[in-house]
Amino acid sequence: MTMRFYMTPGSCSTGIHILLEECGLVFEAHLVNLMAGDHNTPDYRALNPKGTIPTLVREDGTALTDFLSIAWWLARAHPRRKLLPDDLEGELATLELLDLAVNRIHGQGFTRIFTTDQYSSNPEEQKAIKARGRELVAEGFAIAAGRLKGRHQNDFTIADAALFYVEFWADNIGIPLPMECEAHFRRLLRRPAVRQVMLEEGYASLYR
Ligand SMILES: N[C@@H](CCC(=O)N[C@@H](CS)C(=O)NCC(=O)O)C(=O)O
């Protein structure tokens, strides 16, 4: 069976979309409209009980339901694409950066900014929650900038795809990126797989 990729344009699934393109894989893209609540339907919940995207249903019918495990599986299942370094230290550095982007910058920072009402319905509290989100995002990018220093310019691992989607969000809502992250974002925008994904997800006109 063809792989099925459940995604929402411009969301965290964009990072996985890039990795699927980098691997040159054939898959069916299934759009999940979060605003319409597609992720809460019984059919979707049967695939991914957390009701989140991305979800990847593999050729054997088994589903992976979070960014980290999908990215890790793609890298391990397609070793020739070199999406993970061969050495242990390189692998650990990738895991750290992946965690920073997905769990901290996205999970703790952007989640407070984009889904503030999940934290409080009080407008005054919401202001403070959004401000804390921006602080966490800025701190996270400062750490990421330090990790990017001294890396080989052509390196592209699963962590780069994760850092890309949070940089993309920052760029879209006007959060300034540290110099190293800005350069990283611009460099990735030139990769053919990233250009393809931007085109397919409807963002090509923003990044020519
Ligand atoms: N840590 C999860 C985060 C996934 C996530 O939060 N995705 C968001 C979109 S960027 C989502 O599905 N939101 C809908 C919801 O949580 O109700 C992962 O790595 O997959």
Coordinates of C-alpha atoms and ligand atoms in Angstrom, one line a residue:
M1 CA 0.0 0.0 0.0
T2 CA 1.2 3.6 -0.8
M3 CA 2.3 5.6 2.3
R4 CA -0.3 8.1 3.5
F5 CA 0.9 11.4 4.9
Y6 CA -1.6 13.4 7.0
M7 CA -0.6 17.1 6.9
T8 CA -1.7 20.7 7.2
P9 CA 0.1 23.2 5.0
G10 CA 2.3 25.7 6.9
S11 CA 2.2 23.6 10.1
C12 CA 4.8 21.4 11.8
S13 CA 4.0 18.7 9.2
T14 CA 5.9 20.9 6.7
G15 CA 9.1 19.6 8.2
I16 CA 8.1 16.0 7.6
H17 CA 6.9 16.9 4.1
I18 CA 10.4 18.2 3.4
L19 CA 12.0 15.0 4.6
L20 CA 9.7 12.9 2.5
E21 CA 10.7 15.0 -0.6
E22 CA 14.4 14.8 0.4
C23 CA 14.0 11.0 0.5
G24 CA 12.3 11.0 -2.9
L25 CA 9.4 9.0 -1.6
V26 CA 6.0 8.3 -3.1
F27 CA 3.2 9.0 -0.8
E28 CA -0.5 10.1 -0.8
A29 CA -0.9 13.5 0.9
H30 CA -4.1 13.8 3.0
L31 CA -4.9 17.4 4.0
V32 CA -6.1 17.7 7.6
N33 CA -8.0 21.0 8.1
L34 CA -7.3 21.8 11.8
M35 CA -9.7 24.8 11.7
A36 CA -12.5 22.6 10.6
G37 CA -11.6 20.0 13.3
D38 CA -10.6 17.2 10.9
H39 CA -8.1 16.0 13.5
N40 CA -10.9 15.3 16.0
T41 CA -13.0 13.0 13.8
P42 CA -13.3 9.4 14.9
D43 CA -11.6 8.2 11.7
Y44 CA -8.6 10.4 12.3
R45 CA -8.4 9.6 16.0
A46 CA -8.4 5.9 15.1
L47 CA -5.1 6.6 13.2
N48 CA -3.7 9.0 15.7
P49 CA -5.4 9.0 19.1
K50 CA -3.7 12.3 20.1
G51 CA -5.5 14.1 17.2
T52 CA -2.3 15.8 16.0
I53 CA -0.5 16.2 12.7
P54 CA 1.8 14.9 11.3
T55 CA 0.8 11.3 10.9
L56 CA 2.5 8.9 8.5
V57 CA 0.8 5.6 7.7
R58 CA 3.6 3.4 6.3
E59 CA 3.4 0.8 3.5
D60 CA 2.7 -2.0 6.0
G61 CA -0.3 0.0 7.4
T62 CA 1.3 1.0 10.7
A63 CA 1.1 4.6 11.7
L64 CA 3.7 6.9 13.2
T65 CA 2.1 9.8 15.0
D66 CA 4.7 12.4 16.0
F67 CA 7.4 14.4 14.4
L68 CA 10.3 12.9 16.2
S69 CA 9.5 9.2 15.4
I70 CA 8.5 9.9 11.8
A71 CA 11.7 11.9 11.2
W72 CA 13.8 9.2 13.0
W73 CA 12.2 6.4 11.0
L74 CA 12.7 8.2 7.7
A75 CA 16.4 8.8 8.5
R76 CA 17.0 5.2 9.6
A77 CA 14.9 3.6 6.8
H78 CA 16.8 5.7 4.1
P79 CA 20.4 5.7 5.3
R80 CA 21.7 6.7 1.9
R81 CA 20.0 10.1 2.3
K82 CA 22.4 10.8 5.2
L83 CA 19.7 12.5 7.3
L84 CA 21.5 11.4 10.5
P85 CA 25.3 11.6 11.0
D86 CA 27.1 8.3 11.2
D87 CA 28.9 9.0 14.4
L88 CA 27.4 8.9 17.9
E89 CA 28.4 12.5 18.8
G90 CA 26.8 13.8 15.6
E91 CA 23.7 11.7 16.2
L92 CA 23.4 13.2 19.7
A93 CA 23.9 16.8 18.4
T94 CA 21.1 16.1 15.9
L95 CA 18.8 14.7 18.7
E96 CA 19.4 17.8 20.9
L97 CA 18.6 20.2 18.0
L98 CA 15.6 18.2 17.1
D99 CA 14.3 18.3 20.6
L100 CA 15.0 22.0 20.9
A101 CA 13.0 22.8 17.8
V102 CA 10.1 20.4 18.3
N103 CA 9.6 20.3 22.0
R104 CA 10.9 23.7 23.2
I105 CA 10.6 26.3 20.4
H106 CA 7.4 24.7 19.0
G107 CA 5.9 22.8 22.0
Q108 CA 6.5 25.4 24.7
G109 CA 7.0 28.6 22.7
F110 CA 4.9 28.7 19.6
T111 CA 2.1 26.7 21.2
R112 CA 1.6 29.6 23.7
I113 CA 1.5 32.1 20.9
F114 CA -0.7 30.2 18.4
T115 CA -3.1 28.4 20.8
T116 CA -3.2 30.8 23.8
D117 CA -6.8 29.9 24.6
Q118 CA -5.7 26.4 25.5
Y119 CA -3.9 28.0 28.5
S120 CA -6.4 30.5 29.7
S121 CA -9.6 32.2 28.6
N122 CA -8.8 35.4 30.6
P123 CA -7.6 38.1 28.2
E124 CA -5.1 39.6 30.7
E125 CA -3.6 36.2 31.3
Q126 CA -3.5 35.5 27.6
K127 CA -1.3 38.6 27.0
A128 CA 1.2 37.2 29.6
I129 CA 1.1 33.7 28.1
K130 CA 1.8 35.0 24.6
A131 CA 4.7 37.2 25.9
R132 CA 6.1 34.1 27.7
G133 CA 5.8 32.2 24.4
R134 CA 7.8 34.8 22.6
E135 CA 10.5 34.7 25.3
L136 CA 10.7 30.9 25.0
V137 CA 10.9 31.1 21.2
A138 CA 13.7 33.8 21.4
E139 CA 15.6 31.8 24.0
G140 CA 15.3 28.6 21.9
F141 CA 16.5 30.3 18.7
A142 CA 19.5 31.8 20.7
I143 CA 20.4 28.3 21.7
A144 CA 19.9 27.0 18.2
A145 CA 22.1 29.8 16.8
G146 CA 24.9 28.6 19.1
R147 CA 24.5 25.0 17.8
L148 CA 24.6 26.1 14.2
K149 CA 28.0 27.9 14.6
G150 CA 30.8 25.9 13.1
R151 CA 28.5 23.4 11.4
H152 CA 29.3 22.4 7.8
Q153 CA 27.2 24.6 5.5
N154 CA 26.0 21.6 3.5
D155 CA 24.9 19.6 6.5
F156 CA 21.2 18.6 6.3
T157 CA 19.8 16.3 9.0
I158 CA 16.3 15.7 10.3
A159 CA 17.0 18.4 12.8
D160 CA 17.4 21.0 10.0
A161 CA 13.9 20.1 8.8
A162 CA 12.5 20.7 12.3
L163 CA 14.4 24.0 12.7
F164 CA 13.2 25.1 9.3
Y165 CA 9.5 24.9 10.2
V166 CA 9.9 27.0 13.4
E167 CA 12.1 29.5 11.5
F168 CA 9.4 29.6 8.9
W169 CA 6.8 30.4 11.6
A170 CA 9.0 33.1 13.1
D171 CA 9.5 34.7 9.7
N172 CA 5.8 34.6 9.0
I173 CA 4.8 36.4 12.2
G174 CA 7.7 38.8 12.4
I175 CA 9.8 37.3 15.2
P176 CA 13.4 38.3 14.4
L177 CA 15.8 35.4 14.1
P178 CA 19.4 35.4 15.2
M179 CA 21.9 35.8 12.3
E180 CA 22.8 32.1 12.2
C181 CA 19.2 31.0 12.1
E182 CA 18.3 33.6 9.5
A183 CA 21.2 32.3 7.3
H184 CA 20.1 28.7 8.0
F185 CA 16.5 29.5 7.0
R186 CA 17.6 31.3 3.7
R187 CA 20.0 28.4 2.9
L188 CA 17.3 25.8 3.3
L189 CA 14.9 27.8 1.2
R190 CA 17.3 27.2 -1.7
R191 CA 17.2 23.4 -1.4
P192 CA 15.1 21.8 -4.2
A193 CA 13.1 19.7 -1.8
V194 CA 12.2 22.8 0.3
R195 CA 11.3 24.8 -2.7
Q196 CA 9.0 22.0 -3.9
V197 CA 7.3 21.8 -0.5
M198 CA 6.8 25.6 -0.3
L199 CA 5.3 25.4 -3.8
E200 CA 3.0 22.5 -3.0
E201 CA 1.9 24.0 0.4
G202 CA 1.1 27.4 -1.3
Y203 CA 3.9 29.6 0.0
A204 CA 6.0 29.9 -3.2
S205 CA 5.1 33.5 -3.7
L206 CA 6.5 34.4 -0.3
Y207 CA 9.9 32.9 -1.1
R208 CA 11.0 33.4 -4.7
Ligands
LIG1 N1 4.9 17.0 19.5 C1 3.9 16.7 18.4 C2 3.3 18.0 18.1 C3 2.3 17.9 17.0 C4 1.4 19.1 17.0 O1 1.2 19.8 18.1 N2 0.9 19.5 15.9 C5 -0.1 20.6 15.8 C6 0.0 21.3 14.5 S1 1.6 22.1 14.3 C7 -1.5 20.0 15.9 O2 -1.7 18.9 15.5 N3 -2.4 20.7 16.6 C8 -3.7 20.3 16.8 C9 -4.1 20.0 18.2 O3 -3.1 19.8 19.0 O4 -5.2 19.9 18.5 C10 4.7 16.1 17.3 O5 5.9 16.1 17.4 O6 4.1 15.6 16.3

